[in-house]
Amino acid sequence: MSYPCVKRVPHRMLGDLLRMMLNERLFLDLTLEEGRTLSRAFTAVGHDWRRTDLVYLSPVASDADFTANVRQDGLHVETPEGALHLTWDDVSELAERLAVE
């Protein structure tokens, strides 16, 4: 499996969720609406990265928050395991997958 990726997963209380997997150990479960919201944020920041310096989301179905600093070369994601870099190609792919899954 190549990362980052998005897949649908069932949740017994919340219904279908989107699992945004950034690597083999790091993932966030998002409601469908949270996925669409993050998709729009990724698309907006990808088109003009100078307009904001941070992307943040606190998903209902995950214990961890999503926090990413916006940089010229992509997003610098803060994780409990350390920093992770997403290129603009990664961000575009995630935006597309979060919007259609």
mmCIF file of C-alpha atoms in Angstrom:
data_model
loop_
_atom_site.group_PDB
_atom_site.id
_atom_site.type_symbol
_atom_site.label_atom_id
_atom_site.label_comp_id
_atom_site.label_asym_id
_atom_site.label_seq_id
_atom_site.Cartn_x
_atom_site.Cartn_y
_atom_site.Cartn_z
ATOM 1 C CA MET A 1 0.000 0.000 0.000
ATOM 2 C CA SER A 2 1.310 3.434 -0.847
ATOM 3 C CA TYR A 3 0.868 6.355 1.485
ATOM 4 C CA PRO A 4 -0.824 8.702 2.017
ATOM 5 C CA CYS A 5 -4.186 7.126 1.206
ATOM 6 C CA VAL A 6 -7.853 7.180 2.164
ATOM 7 C CA LYS A 7 -10.238 4.270 2.619
ATOM 8 C CA ARG A 8 -13.748 3.802 3.942
ATOM 9 C CA VAL A 9 -14.124 1.975 7.242
ATOM 10 C CA PRO A 10 -17.257 1.108 9.228
ATOM 11 C CA HIS A 11 -17.886 2.388 12.752
ATOM 12 C CA ARG A 12 -20.567 0.790 14.913
ATOM 13 C CA MET A 13 -21.906 4.119 16.209
ATOM 14 C CA LEU A 14 -20.949 6.716 13.583
ATOM 15 C CA GLY A 15 -21.554 4.720 10.400
ATOM 16 C CA ASP A 16 -19.077 4.949 7.538
ATOM 17 C CA LEU A 17 -15.874 6.850 8.233
ATOM 18 C CA LEU A 18 -12.936 7.851 6.077
ATOM 19 C CA ARG A 19 -9.574 6.628 7.331
ATOM 20 C CA MET A 20 -6.848 9.019 6.188
ATOM 21 C CA MET A 21 -3.638 7.022 6.438
ATOM 22 C CA LEU A 22 -0.455 9.093 6.384
ATOM 23 C CA ASN A 23 1.876 6.117 6.879
ATOM 24 C CA GLU A 24 1.645 2.519 8.113
ATOM 25 C CA ARG A 25 1.186 3.590 11.756
ATOM 26 C CA LEU A 26 -0.455 6.998 11.547
ATOM 27 C CA PHE A 27 -4.086 7.438 10.582
ATOM 28 C CA LEU A 28 -7.108 9.575 11.412
ATOM 29 C CA ASP A 29 -10.722 8.454 11.226
ATOM 30 C CA LEU A 30 -12.973 11.191 9.858
ATOM 31 C CA THR A 31 -16.719 11.466 9.464
ATOM 32 C CA LEU A 32 -17.772 11.946 5.852
ATOM 33 C CA GLU A 33 -18.428 15.647 6.530
ATOM 34 C CA GLU A 34 -15.016 16.063 8.199
ATOM 35 C CA GLY A 35 -13.451 14.420 5.159
ATOM 36 C CA ARG A 36 -15.182 16.855 2.813
ATOM 37 C CA THR A 37 -14.172 19.780 5.041
ATOM 38 C CA LEU A 38 -10.523 18.717 5.083
ATOM 39 C CA SER A 39 -10.677 18.144 1.310
ATOM 40 C CA ARG A 40 -11.830 21.738 0.780
ATOM 41 C CA ALA A 41 -9.117 23.042 3.119
ATOM 42 C CA PHE A 42 -6.430 21.017 1.305
ATOM 43 C CA THR A 43 -7.663 22.265 -2.069
ATOM 44 C CA ALA A 44 -7.736 25.892 -0.954
ATOM 45 C CA VAL A 45 -4.297 25.857 0.632
ATOM 46 C CA GLY A 46 -2.881 23.967 -2.335
ATOM 47 C CA HIS A 47 -4.024 26.698 -4.715
ATOM 48 C CA ASP A 48 -2.597 29.530 -2.646
ATOM 49 C CA TRP A 49 -0.350 28.360 0.185
ATOM 50 C CA ARG A 50 0.541 31.958 1.143
ATOM 51 C CA ARG A 51 -2.960 32.733 2.493
ATOM 52 C CA THR A 52 -2.698 30.605 5.635
ATOM 53 C CA ASP A 53 -0.033 29.119 7.838
ATOM 54 C CA LEU A 54 -1.927 26.271 9.556
ATOM 55 C CA VAL A 55 -4.501 23.567 8.798
ATOM 56 C CA TYR A 56 -6.207 22.123 11.895
ATOM 57 C CA LEU A 57 -9.005 19.618 12.480
ATOM 58 C CA SER A 58 -10.100 17.779 15.610
ATOM 59 C CA PRO A 59 -11.942 14.710 14.266
ATOM 60 C CA VAL A 60 -14.829 13.267 16.269
ATOM 61 C CA ALA A 61 -13.807 9.630 15.727
ATOM 62 C CA SER A 62 -10.061 9.981 16.399
ATOM 63 C CA ASP A 63 -8.070 10.555 19.555
ATOM 64 C CA ALA A 64 -5.515 12.731 17.765
ATOM 65 C CA ASP A 65 -5.912 16.126 16.101
ATOM 66 C CA PHE A 66 -4.667 16.938 12.617
ATOM 67 C CA THR A 67 -2.268 19.878 12.694
ATOM 68 C CA ALA A 68 -0.183 20.884 9.685
ATOM 69 C CA ASN A 69 2.011 23.910 9.091
ATOM 70 C CA VAL A 70 1.727 25.251 5.563
ATOM 71 C CA ARG A 71 5.025 25.677 3.762
ATOM 72 C CA GLN A 72 6.077 26.480 0.233
ATOM 73 C CA ASP A 73 6.890 22.810 -0.486
ATOM 74 C CA GLY A 74 3.807 21.249 1.171
ATOM 75 C CA LEU A 75 2.376 20.532 4.600
ATOM 76 C CA HIS A 76 4.500 19.804 7.658
ATOM 77 C CA VAL A 77 2.258 17.556 9.793
ATOM 78 C CA GLU A 78 2.782 17.392 13.550
ATOM 79 C CA THR A 79 2.145 13.900 14.936
ATOM 80 C CA PRO A 80 2.675 12.168 18.280
ATOM 81 C CA GLU A 81 5.441 10.196 16.536
ATOM 82 C CA GLY A 82 7.165 13.282 15.166
ATOM 83 C CA ALA A 83 6.925 15.399 12.054
ATOM 84 C CA LEU A 84 5.755 14.131 8.670
ATOM 85 C CA HIS A 85 5.990 15.988 5.353
ATOM 86 C CA LEU A 86 3.255 15.916 2.701
ATOM 87 C CA THR A 87 4.173 17.254 -0.715
ATOM 88 C CA TRP A 88 1.628 19.291 -2.677
ATOM 89 C CA ASP A 89 1.046 16.183 -4.834
ATOM 90 C CA ASP A 90 0.239 14.221 -1.651
ATOM 91 C CA VAL A 91 -2.096 16.992 -0.491
ATOM 92 C CA SER A 92 -3.897 17.094 -3.860
ATOM 93 C CA GLU A 93 -4.351 13.333 -3.883
ATOM 94 C CA LEU A 94 -5.717 13.358 -0.329
ATOM 95 C CA ALA A 95 -8.091 16.207 -1.201
ATOM 96 C CA GLU A 96 -9.445 14.267 -4.158
ATOM 97 C CA ARG A 97 -9.833 11.016 -2.218
ATOM 98 C CA LEU A 98 -11.488 12.698 0.778
ATOM 99 C CA ALA A 99 -13.997 14.374 -1.534
ATOM 100 C CA VAL A 100 -15.071 11.224 -3.435
ATOM 101 C CA GLU A 101 -14.845 8.376 -0.914
#
